[in-house]
Coordinates of C-alpha atoms and ligand atoms in Angstrom, one line a residue:
Chain A
M112 CA 170.0 142.5 201.9
L113 CA 171.5 142.6 205.4
R114 CA 169.1 143.9 208.0
E115 CA 171.9 145.9 209.6
T116 CA 172.8 147.7 206.4
L117 CA 169.1 148.6 205.9
L118 CA 168.7 149.9 209.4
R119 CA 171.9 152.0 209.2
K120 CA 170.7 153.5 205.9
L121 CA 167.3 154.2 207.5
D122 CA 168.9 155.9 210.4
H123 CA 170.8 158.1 208.1
L124 CA 167.7 159.0 206.1
I125 CA 165.7 159.8 209.2
E126 CA 168.5 162.1 210.4
F127 CA 168.2 164.0 207.1
H128 CA 164.4 164.0 206.5
G129 CA 163.1 163.8 210.0
K130 CA 160.6 161.4 211.5
A131 CA 157.4 163.2 210.9
R132 CA 154.7 161.3 208.9
E133 CA 155.2 163.6 205.9
S134 CA 158.8 162.4 205.5
V135 CA 157.7 158.9 204.5
L136 CA 157.7 159.6 200.8
P137 CA 161.2 161.2 200.6
V138 CA 162.5 158.3 202.7
L139 CA 160.9 155.8 200.3
Q140 CA 162.2 157.6 197.3
D141 CA 165.8 157.5 198.7
L142 CA 165.5 153.8 199.6
Q143 CA 164.2 153.1 196.1
A144 CA 167.2 155.0 194.7
T145 CA 169.6 152.9 196.8
Y146 CA 168.1 149.5 196.5
G147 CA 166.1 149.7 193.2
Y148 CA 162.9 148.6 194.8
L149 CA 161.0 148.5 198.1
G150 CA 160.6 144.9 199.2
E151 CA 158.6 143.6 202.0
E152 CA 161.5 143.9 204.5
T153 CA 162.1 147.5 203.5
I154 CA 158.5 148.4 203.8
N155 CA 158.2 146.7 207.2
E156 CA 161.3 148.6 208.6
V157 CA 160.0 151.9 207.3
A158 CA 156.6 151.2 209.0
R159 CA 158.3 150.3 212.3
T160 CA 160.6 153.4 212.1
F161 CA 157.7 155.8 211.6
G162 CA 155.3 154.0 213.9
I163 CA 152.7 153.4 211.2
S164 CA 151.2 150.2 209.8
Q165 CA 152.9 148.2 207.0
T166 CA 149.7 148.5 205.0
E167 CA 149.9 152.2 205.1
V168 CA 153.4 152.3 203.9
F169 CA 152.6 149.8 201.2
S170 CA 149.6 151.7 200.0
V171 CA 151.8 154.8 199.6
A172 CA 154.6 152.9 197.9
S173 CA 152.3 151.1 195.5
F174 CA 150.5 154.3 194.4
Y175 CA 153.5 155.9 192.7
H176 CA 154.7 154.6 189.3
F177 CA 158.3 155.3 190.1
L178 CA 158.3 153.3 193.3
N179 CA 158.6 149.6 192.7
T180 CA 157.3 147.1 195.2
K181 CA 158.8 144.3 193.2
E182 CA 162.4 143.7 192.3
K183 CA 163.3 145.3 188.9
G184 CA 166.5 145.5 186.9
K185 CA 169.4 147.5 188.1
Y186 CA 168.6 149.9 185.3
V187 CA 164.9 150.7 184.6
I188 CA 164.5 152.0 181.0
R189 CA 161.3 154.0 180.6
I190 CA 160.2 154.9 177.1
C191 CA 157.9 157.8 176.7
R192 CA 154.5 156.6 175.4
T193 CA 152.9 160.0 175.1
I194 CA 151.6 161.1 171.7
S195 CA 154.3 163.6 170.7
C196 CA 157.0 160.9 171.1
E197 CA 154.7 158.4 169.4
L198 CA 154.5 160.7 166.4
R199 CA 158.2 160.7 166.2
D200 CA 158.4 157.0 165.8
K201 CA 158.9 155.9 169.4
A202 CA 157.8 152.4 168.2
N203 CA 161.2 152.0 166.4
I204 CA 163.1 152.7 169.7
L205 CA 161.0 150.2 171.5
R206 CA 161.6 147.5 168.8
A207 CA 165.3 148.1 168.8
L208 CA 165.6 147.9 172.6
E209 CA 163.4 144.8 172.8
S210 CA 165.5 142.9 170.4
E211 CA 168.8 144.1 171.8
L212 CA 167.9 143.1 175.3
G213 CA 165.9 140.1 174.4
I214 CA 162.9 141.1 176.5
R215 CA 159.5 142.5 175.8
M216 CA 158.0 145.7 177.2
G217 CA 157.4 145.2 181.0
E218 CA 160.0 142.5 181.4
T219 CA 163.4 142.3 183.1
T220 CA 166.5 140.6 181.7
H221 CA 167.6 137.3 183.3
D222 CA 170.7 138.9 184.8
K223 CA 168.4 141.5 186.5
K224 CA 170.3 144.3 184.8
Y225 CA 167.6 145.9 182.7
S226 CA 163.9 146.4 182.9
L227 CA 161.8 147.9 180.1
D228 CA 158.8 150.0 181.0
Y229 CA 156.6 152.8 179.6
A230 CA 156.3 156.2 181.2
N231 CA 154.0 159.1 180.4
C232 CA 155.2 162.5 179.1
M233 CA 158.7 163.4 180.2
G234 CA 158.6 167.0 179.0
M235 CA 160.8 166.3 176.0
C236 CA 158.0 166.6 173.5
D237 CA 159.8 168.9 171.1
R238 CA 162.8 166.6 171.0
G239 CA 161.3 163.2 171.0
P240 CA 161.5 160.3 171.1
S241 CA 162.7 160.3 174.7
M242 CA 163.4 157.8 177.4
M243 CA 164.7 157.7 181.0
V244 CA 167.3 155.3 182.4
N245 CA 166.7 155.4 186.1
D246 CA 166.9 159.2 186.8
D247 CA 168.7 160.2 183.6
L248 CA 166.7 161.7 180.7
Y249 CA 167.5 161.3 177.0
A250 CA 165.9 162.9 174.0
D251 CA 166.4 163.1 170.2
L252 CA 166.8 159.3 170.1
T253 CA 167.4 157.1 167.2
P254 CA 167.2 153.3 167.5
S255 CA 171.0 153.0 167.5
K256 CA 171.5 155.9 169.9
A257 CA 169.0 154.4 172.3
V258 CA 170.9 151.0 172.2
D259 CA 174.3 152.7 172.7
I260 CA 173.0 154.7 175.7
V261 CA 171.4 151.6 177.3
L262 CA 174.5 149.5 176.8
S263 CA 176.7 152.2 178.4
Y264 CA 175.0 151.4 181.7
R265 CA 177.0 148.4 183.1
Chain B
M218 CA 146.7 190.2 165.7
A219 CA 148.1 188.9 168.9
R220 CA 151.8 189.6 169.5
K221 CA 154.7 187.3 170.3
I222 CA 156.3 188.7 173.4
D223 CA 159.0 188.0 175.9
V224 CA 158.2 188.5 179.5
V225 CA 158.8 185.1 181.2
F226 CA 162.3 184.6 179.9
S227 CA 163.3 188.3 180.0
D228 CA 166.2 189.6 182.1
F229 CA 165.5 190.2 185.7
Q230 CA 167.4 191.6 188.6
P231 CA 166.9 189.2 191.6
G232 CA 165.6 191.1 194.6
S233 CA 164.3 194.1 192.7
A234 CA 160.6 193.0 192.7
L235 CA 160.8 191.6 196.2
R236 CA 162.1 195.0 197.5
A237 CA 159.3 196.7 195.7
A238 CA 156.8 194.3 197.4
L239 CA 158.3 194.8 200.9
G240 CA 157.8 198.6 200.4
M241 CA 154.1 197.9 200.2
T242 CA 151.7 196.4 202.7
P243 CA 150.8 192.7 202.0
T244 CA 147.2 193.8 201.3
S245 CA 148.3 196.3 198.6
V246 CA 150.5 193.6 197.0
I247 CA 147.4 191.4 196.7
E248 CA 145.4 194.4 195.4
L249 CA 148.0 194.9 192.7
V250 CA 147.9 191.3 191.7
T251 CA 144.1 191.3 191.7
K252 CA 144.1 194.5 189.6
S253 CA 146.4 192.9 187.0
K254 CA 143.7 190.2 186.5
L255 CA 146.4 187.6 186.4
R256 CA 144.9 184.1 186.2
G257 CA 146.5 180.8 187.0
R258 CA 148.5 179.3 184.2
G259 CA 148.2 175.7 185.5
G260 CA 145.0 175.2 183.6
A261 CA 142.1 176.2 185.7
G262 CA 142.6 179.9 185.3
F263 CA 141.6 180.9 188.8
P264 CA 142.4 184.6 189.6
T265 CA 145.7 184.6 191.5
G266 CA 144.8 187.7 193.6
L267 CA 141.6 186.2 194.9
K268 CA 143.4 183.0 195.9
W269 CA 146.0 185.0 197.8
D270 CA 143.4 187.1 199.4
A271 CA 141.6 184.0 200.6
A272 CA 144.8 182.6 202.1
R273 CA 145.6 185.9 203.7
S274 CA 142.2 186.1 205.4
H275 CA 142.6 182.7 207.2
R276 CA 144.6 183.2 210.4
S277 CA 147.5 180.9 211.2
D278 CA 151.1 181.1 212.1
D279 CA 151.9 178.3 209.6
K280 CA 150.9 179.1 206.1
F281 CA 152.5 177.7 203.0
I282 CA 153.1 178.6 199.4
I283 CA 153.6 175.8 196.9
C284 CA 155.0 176.1 193.4
N285 CA 153.4 173.4 191.3
A286 CA 156.1 172.0 189.1
D287 CA 154.4 168.7 188.5
E288 CA 153.9 169.5 184.8
G289 CA 152.4 166.2 183.8
E290 CA 150.0 167.2 181.0
P291 CA 151.0 165.4 177.9
G292 CA 152.8 167.8 175.5
T293 CA 153.9 170.3 178.2
F294 CA 157.4 171.3 178.9
K295 CA 157.4 175.0 179.5
D296 CA 157.5 174.9 183.4
K297 CA 160.8 172.8 183.2
N298 CA 162.4 175.5 181.1
I299 CA 161.2 178.4 183.3
L300 CA 162.5 176.6 186.4
E301 CA 165.8 175.9 184.6
K302 CA 166.4 179.3 183.1
Q303 CA 164.5 181.7 185.5
T304 CA 164.9 180.0 188.9
A305 CA 165.4 183.2 190.8
K306 CA 162.3 184.8 189.2
V307 CA 160.0 181.9 190.2
I308 CA 161.4 181.8 193.7
E309 CA 161.0 185.5 194.0
G310 CA 157.3 185.1 192.9
M311 CA 157.0 182.6 195.7
A312 CA 158.6 185.0 198.2
I313 CA 156.3 187.8 197.2
G314 CA 153.3 185.5 197.6
A315 CA 154.6 184.4 200.9
Y316 CA 154.9 188.0 202.1
A317 CA 151.4 188.8 200.8
I318 CA 149.6 185.9 202.5
G319 CA 151.8 185.7 205.6
A320 CA 153.6 182.4 204.9
S321 CA 157.2 181.6 205.9
K322 CA 157.7 178.3 204.1
G323 CA 157.5 177.3 200.5
F324 CA 157.8 174.1 198.5
I325 CA 158.6 173.4 195.0
Y326 CA 156.8 170.2 194.1
L327 CA 158.9 168.9 191.2
R328 CA 157.8 165.9 189.2
G329 CA 160.1 162.9 189.5
E330 CA 160.9 163.0 185.8
Y331 CA 162.7 166.3 186.4
K332 CA 164.9 165.0 189.3
Y333 CA 167.9 166.0 187.3
L334 CA 167.1 169.6 187.9
V335 CA 167.3 169.3 191.7
K336 CA 171.1 169.9 192.0
D337 CA 171.0 173.2 190.1
L338 CA 167.8 174.3 191.9
M339 CA 169.4 173.7 195.3
K340 CA 172.5 175.6 194.2
K341 CA 170.4 178.5 193.2
I342 CA 168.5 178.4 196.5
E343 CA 171.8 178.6 198.4
E344 CA 172.9 181.5 196.3
L345 CA 169.6 183.4 197.0
K346 CA 170.1 182.6 200.6
S347 CA 173.6 184.1 200.6
Q348 CA 172.1 187.2 198.9
N349 CA 169.5 187.4 201.7
L350 CA 166.7 187.0 199.2
I351 CA 165.5 184.0 201.1
G352 CA 166.1 182.9 204.7
K353 CA 165.8 185.2 207.7
D354 CA 165.0 188.9 207.8
I355 CA 164.9 189.0 204.0
C356 CA 166.2 192.2 202.4
R357 CA 166.8 193.4 206.0
E358 CA 163.0 193.4 206.6
K359 CA 162.8 192.5 210.2
G360 CA 160.7 189.5 210.9
F361 CA 160.1 188.4 207.3
C362 CA 161.5 184.9 206.9
F363 CA 160.9 182.6 204.0
D364 CA 162.5 179.3 203.2
V365 CA 162.1 177.1 200.2
D366 CA 162.4 173.3 199.9
I367 CA 162.2 171.0 197.0
K368 CA 160.0 167.9 197.1
L369 CA 159.9 165.3 194.4
G370 CA 157.0 163.5 192.9
S371 CA 157.3 159.9 191.9
G372 CA 155.6 159.6 188.5
S373 CA 151.9 160.3 189.0
Y374 CA 149.9 162.7 186.8
V375 CA 147.1 163.2 189.2
C376 CA 149.5 164.7 191.7
G377 CA 149.4 167.9 189.6
E378 CA 145.9 168.5 190.9
E379 CA 146.5 170.8 193.8
T380 CA 144.9 168.8 196.6
A381 CA 146.4 165.5 195.4
L382 CA 149.7 167.4 195.3
I383 CA 149.2 168.4 199.0
E384 CA 148.4 164.8 199.9
S385 CA 151.6 163.7 198.2
L386 CA 153.6 166.4 200.0
E387 CA 152.2 164.8 203.2
S388 CA 153.6 161.5 202.0
K389 CA 150.2 160.0 201.3
R390 CA 148.7 158.5 198.2
G391 CA 148.1 161.2 195.7
E392 CA 144.3 161.1 195.9
P393 CA 142.5 164.4 195.5
R394 CA 140.6 165.8 198.5
N395 CA 137.0 167.0 198.6
K396 CA 136.6 170.7 198.1
P397 CA 135.7 172.7 200.1
P398 CA 137.7 173.3 202.2
Y399 CA 140.0 174.8 199.6
P400 CA 143.7 174.8 200.2
A401 CA 143.6 178.5 200.9
E402 CA 141.7 177.6 204.0
A403 CA 143.1 174.1 204.9
G404 CA 145.9 172.8 202.7
Y405 CA 149.2 171.3 203.7
L406 CA 149.0 169.9 207.2
G407 CA 145.6 171.5 207.4
Q408 CA 147.1 175.0 207.2
P409 CA 146.2 177.8 204.7
T410 CA 148.1 177.1 201.6
V411 CA 148.5 178.7 198.2
V412 CA 149.3 176.4 195.2
N413 CA 150.5 178.2 192.1
N414 CA 151.8 177.1 188.8
V415 CA 155.5 177.8 187.9
E416 CA 154.5 180.1 185.1
T417 CA 151.9 182.1 187.2
L418 CA 154.7 182.7 189.7
S419 CA 157.1 183.9 187.1
F420 CA 154.8 186.8 186.1
I421 CA 154.5 188.1 189.7
P422 CA 157.9 189.9 189.8
H423 CA 157.1 191.6 186.5
I424 CA 153.7 192.8 187.8
L425 CA 155.4 194.2 190.9
L426 CA 157.9 196.0 188.8
N427 CA 155.8 197.3 186.0
G428 CA 152.3 197.6 187.4
A429 CA 148.9 196.2 186.7
E430 CA 148.2 198.5 183.7
W431 CA 151.3 197.3 182.0
F432 CA 150.2 193.7 182.4
Q433 CA 146.7 194.4 181.2
Q434 CA 147.9 195.9 177.9
F435 CA 148.6 192.3 176.8
G436 CA 146.0 189.7 176.1
T437 CA 142.2 190.1 176.2
E438 CA 139.7 191.6 178.6
K439 CA 139.2 188.4 180.5
S440 CA 142.6 186.8 179.9
T441 CA 145.2 189.4 180.6
G442 CA 148.9 189.0 179.9
S443 CA 150.7 186.4 177.9
K444 CA 150.9 182.7 177.9
L445 CA 153.6 180.2 177.3
F446 CA 152.9 177.4 174.8
S447 CA 154.7 174.1 174.6
V448 CA 154.6 173.1 170.9
S449 CA 155.2 169.6 169.5
G450 CA 153.9 167.4 166.8
D451 CA 153.8 168.0 163.1
C452 CA 155.5 171.4 162.6
R453 CA 158.9 172.7 161.6
K454 CA 159.5 174.7 164.7
P455 CA 158.5 172.9 167.9
G456 CA 159.5 174.4 171.2
I457 CA 158.4 177.0 173.6
Y458 CA 156.6 180.2 172.6
E459 CA 155.2 183.1 174.5
F460 CA 152.1 184.8 172.9
E461 CA 149.5 187.2 174.1
F462 CA 146.3 185.5 175.1
G463 CA 143.8 185.8 172.3
I464 CA 146.0 184.5 169.6
T465 CA 144.0 182.4 167.1
I466 CA 144.9 178.9 166.4
R467 CA 145.7 179.9 162.8
E468 CA 148.1 182.6 163.8
L469 CA 149.8 180.2 166.1
L470 CA 150.1 177.5 163.5
K471 CA 151.8 180.1 161.2
E472 CA 154.3 181.0 163.9
I473 CA 155.3 177.5 164.5
D474 CA 155.4 176.6 160.9
A475 CA 152.9 173.8 161.1
D476 CA 152.6 171.3 158.3
P477 CA 150.5 172.8 155.5
D478 CA 148.2 169.8 155.7
T479 CA 147.5 170.2 159.4
K480 CA 144.1 168.7 160.1
A481 CA 143.9 168.9 163.9
V482 CA 145.5 170.6 166.9
Q483 CA 145.2 169.2 170.4
I484 CA 145.0 172.2 172.7
G485 CA 145.6 171.6 176.4
G486 CA 147.0 168.1 176.2
A487 CA 145.1 164.9 176.8
S488 CA 142.7 166.7 179.1
G489 CA 142.2 169.5 176.6
F490 CA 140.3 170.0 173.4
C491 CA 140.8 168.9 169.8
A492 CA 140.4 171.6 167.2
C493 CA 139.9 171.0 163.5
S494 CA 140.2 173.4 160.6
D495 CA 136.7 174.8 161.4
D496 CA 138.0 176.0 164.7
F497 CA 141.3 177.6 163.5
D498 CA 140.0 181.2 163.8
K499 CA 139.0 180.8 167.4
P500 CA 141.1 182.6 170.0
I501 CA 143.1 180.8 172.7
C502 CA 142.2 182.3 176.0
F503 CA 140.0 181.5 179.0
E504 CA 136.9 182.8 177.3
G505 CA 137.8 181.0 174.0
I506 CA 139.7 177.8 173.9
P507 CA 141.4 177.5 177.3
T508 CA 144.8 175.8 177.8
G509 CA 147.6 175.1 180.2
G510 CA 149.8 175.5 177.2
S511 CA 150.2 172.2 175.5
I512 CA 149.8 172.4 171.7
I513 CA 150.2 169.2 169.6
V514 CA 149.8 169.4 165.9
F515 CA 148.6 166.5 163.7
N516 CA 148.9 166.5 159.9
K517 CA 146.7 164.6 157.5
S518 CA 148.6 161.4 157.7
R519 CA 147.8 160.9 161.4
S520 CA 145.0 158.6 162.6
M521 CA 142.9 160.6 165.1
F522 CA 141.6 157.3 166.3
M523 CA 145.1 156.4 167.5
V524 CA 145.5 159.8 169.0
L525 CA 142.2 159.3 171.0
K526 CA 143.2 155.9 172.1
N527 CA 146.6 157.1 173.3
F528 CA 144.9 159.7 175.4
V529 CA 142.4 157.3 176.9
E530 CA 145.1 154.8 177.7
F531 CA 146.9 157.5 179.5
F532 CA 143.9 158.4 181.6
Q533 CA 143.1 154.8 182.4
E534 CA 146.6 154.3 183.7
E535 CA 146.8 157.5 185.7
S536 CA 143.3 157.6 187.3
C537 CA 143.9 157.4 191.0
G538 CA 141.0 155.0 191.3
Q539 CA 139.4 156.7 194.3
C540 CA 136.1 157.6 192.8
V541 CA 133.9 155.2 190.7
P542 CA 133.0 157.5 187.8
C543 CA 136.6 158.1 187.0
R544 CA 138.0 154.7 187.8
E545 CA 135.3 152.7 186.0
G546 CA 134.7 155.4 183.4
C547 CA 138.3 155.4 182.1
S548 CA 138.3 151.6 181.8
R549 CA 134.9 151.5 180.1
M550 CA 135.9 154.3 177.7
L551 CA 139.1 152.4 176.7
E552 CA 137.1 149.2 176.2
G553 CA 134.6 151.1 174.0
I554 CA 137.4 152.6 171.9
E555 CA 139.1 149.3 171.5
K556 CA 135.9 147.9 170.1
F557 CA 136.5 149.9 167.0
E558 CA 139.9 148.4 166.4
Q559 CA 138.4 145.0 166.8
G560 CA 135.7 145.8 164.2
R561 CA 132.9 145.7 166.9
G562 CA 132.3 149.4 167.2
S563 CA 129.2 151.2 165.9
S564 CA 127.6 154.6 166.2
K565 CA 125.8 153.2 169.2
T566 CA 129.1 152.6 170.9
I567 CA 129.9 156.3 170.3
N568 CA 126.6 157.4 171.8
D569 CA 127.1 155.1 174.8
L570 CA 130.5 156.7 175.4
L571 CA 129.0 160.2 175.0
E572 CA 126.5 159.3 177.7
L573 CA 129.4 157.9 179.9
S574 CA 131.2 161.2 179.2
T575 CA 128.3 163.2 180.7
T576 CA 128.4 161.0 183.8
M577 CA 132.1 161.4 184.2
S578 CA 132.1 165.1 183.9
L579 CA 129.2 165.5 186.3
A580 CA 130.1 162.9 188.9
S581 CA 133.9 162.7 189.1
K582 CA 135.4 164.0 192.2
C583 CA 138.2 166.1 190.7
G584 CA 139.2 167.8 187.6
F585 CA 140.9 164.6 186.3
G586 CA 137.7 162.6 185.7
Q587 CA 135.8 165.7 184.8
S588 CA 138.2 166.5 181.9
V589 CA 138.7 163.0 180.5
P590 CA 135.6 163.5 178.2
N591 CA 137.0 166.7 176.6
S592 CA 139.2 164.9 174.1
F593 CA 136.8 162.1 173.5
R594 CA 133.9 164.5 172.8
T595 CA 135.9 166.8 170.5
I596 CA 137.7 164.0 168.6
A597 CA 134.7 161.8 168.3
S598 CA 132.5 164.6 166.9
K599 CA 135.0 166.1 164.6
F600 CA 136.6 162.9 163.3
K601 CA 133.7 160.5 163.6
D602 CA 134.6 158.9 160.2
E603 CA 138.0 158.0 161.4
I604 CA 136.6 156.5 164.6
L605 CA 134.0 154.4 162.8
S606 CA 136.5 153.1 160.2
A607 CA 139.3 152.4 162.7
G608 CA 139.2 148.6 162.4
G609 CA 142.3 146.9 161.3
G610 CA 144.4 150.1 161.5
E611 CA 148.2 149.8 161.7
V612 CA 149.6 152.4 163.9
W613 CA 150.0 156.0 163.1
R614 CA 148.9 156.6 159.5
S615 CA 145.2 156.9 158.9
Ligands
LIG881 C1 144.5 166.1 186.9 C2 145.0 167.4 187.1 C3 146.4 167.7 186.9 C4 146.9 168.9 187.1 N1 148.3 169.1 186.8 C5 148.8 170.3 187.0 C6 150.2 170.5 186.8 O1 150.9 169.6 186.4 N2 150.7 171.7 187.0 C7 149.9 172.8 187.5 O2 150.4 173.9 187.7 N3 148.6 172.6 187.7 C8 148.0 171.4 187.5 N4 146.7 171.3 187.7 C9 145.9 172.4 188.2 C10 146.1 172.5 189.7 O3 145.0 171.8 190.3 C11 145.9 174.0 190.2 O4 144.7 174.5 189.7 C12 147.1 174.9 189.9 O5 148.3 174.3 190.3 C13 146.9 176.2 190.5 O6 147.9 177.1 190.1 P1 147.5 178.4 189.2 O7 146.3 179.0 189.8 O8 148.7 179.2 189.3 O9 147.3 177.8 187.8 C14 146.1 170.0 187.5 C15 144.8 169.8 187.7 C16 144.2 168.5 187.5 C17 142.7 168.3 187.7

């Protein structure tokens, strides 16, 4: 990532969210949405911008499940592992996606396109099984539907 | 027989309740809410009027009201639907609260999983602004200003706990604070802050319009009004229901067309209680079986051991790790439970975990660790046979 691009993006975000300490999380969320993860360089620049320590920014970033401090696939697939989806055969969805993508739960494809993760309840319990692909939420899945949806992300 | 009713999703004229509130003094608004005996729908059931009164009594020019839309309890999805379908009602509830306590700024703390709602919520906020229902000099009431912002969570269950939520709003790790001071005294940025659940706020406009007596005719003596339930699991009609408080589990199971061979119902999600057929005539209310609204039904084919394990895995993953009883307790409990799968569990293991449960509920810093033992205690006592014989179990069938 070019440092200039990052700095320009950061300027933009500060203009929008402000530079108060309580704006760190919204800024991190937006950077995550743009770059897919918050690497060391990103964390350091955020720290410098807000005038706080890198450890402080890292400790915030690493607390939240949806913020990645390590590089992930362009599309992060999160399968709901909560009991209601489990009762509706979530296991079949997982199996279908694992074999389609050739990775196991928690892994990322070689081309860095897809990562497979678990998430807790997504509020789709009456329409499970459900999953998220980045910010998009899908319910009423069948194994083939899940595969089609995932492959539509290019 | 408790009735099925329709308040939360009923029609509502935006502005009507707010105008009624602005015609009263802030103190009489709070008195009305107190008289209705409305209690928080987020789980803890704290009287809303008292909370507002406390926030009102602390002096500050910067007070805040926060709508808790973190809805992370497994099996809950009612808040999402309320926010989606009754946005104006919820925001009006916030505005009335703001007027009552003397706040001029509100936040909707929306869980990251619901990010897709943001666009519509923002649109609605703009619309309300153009109708002068939020913004400056609202309803031409000179000097009453109230603005609403949306803040997103990032996938953390504990951030639903009100002080963790406030930490997260301040862009910190979502670790619960020591109480006291309560948020009503020192919350967001150290200022008096009210945190209310989405559903709680959605009742406020109706109470303003119809009065405290009207609200009290529903429910029980100690749990007035109605409650939304998010129903999932083994039933023909999953979805969202509104019932009066006091409905028995059996009545509820009938309404949702639960499987005839229902053997257990988890009430209140992972942090709630497991009910078996012996409990089905108990009422759901704060003085009976309390709940934030999650109802998950299990038929005879389900392994209650796997249900328990799923809950404990959830807790182990979501514990913020700040205090030892919860951090270590969750891990030890999971280890203990896994012993049964490996054929190494015994009745002593269960007793050890019960002892651990006592420690966790007594010594954990916040409601998270204190409520982890609820499902363990109820499942392990009611379905002890299934726990003791769990070894070698393939997934979901017992
Ligand atoms: C671990 C934990 C998670 C919680 N999650 C939520 C939640 O997702 N939504 C909610 O409204 N309250 C949640 N609560 C309860 C809040 O702390 C708080 O009591 C509530 O938001 C107050 O609003 P009310 O009085 O209107 O219910 C949670 C509490 C704990 C201990």
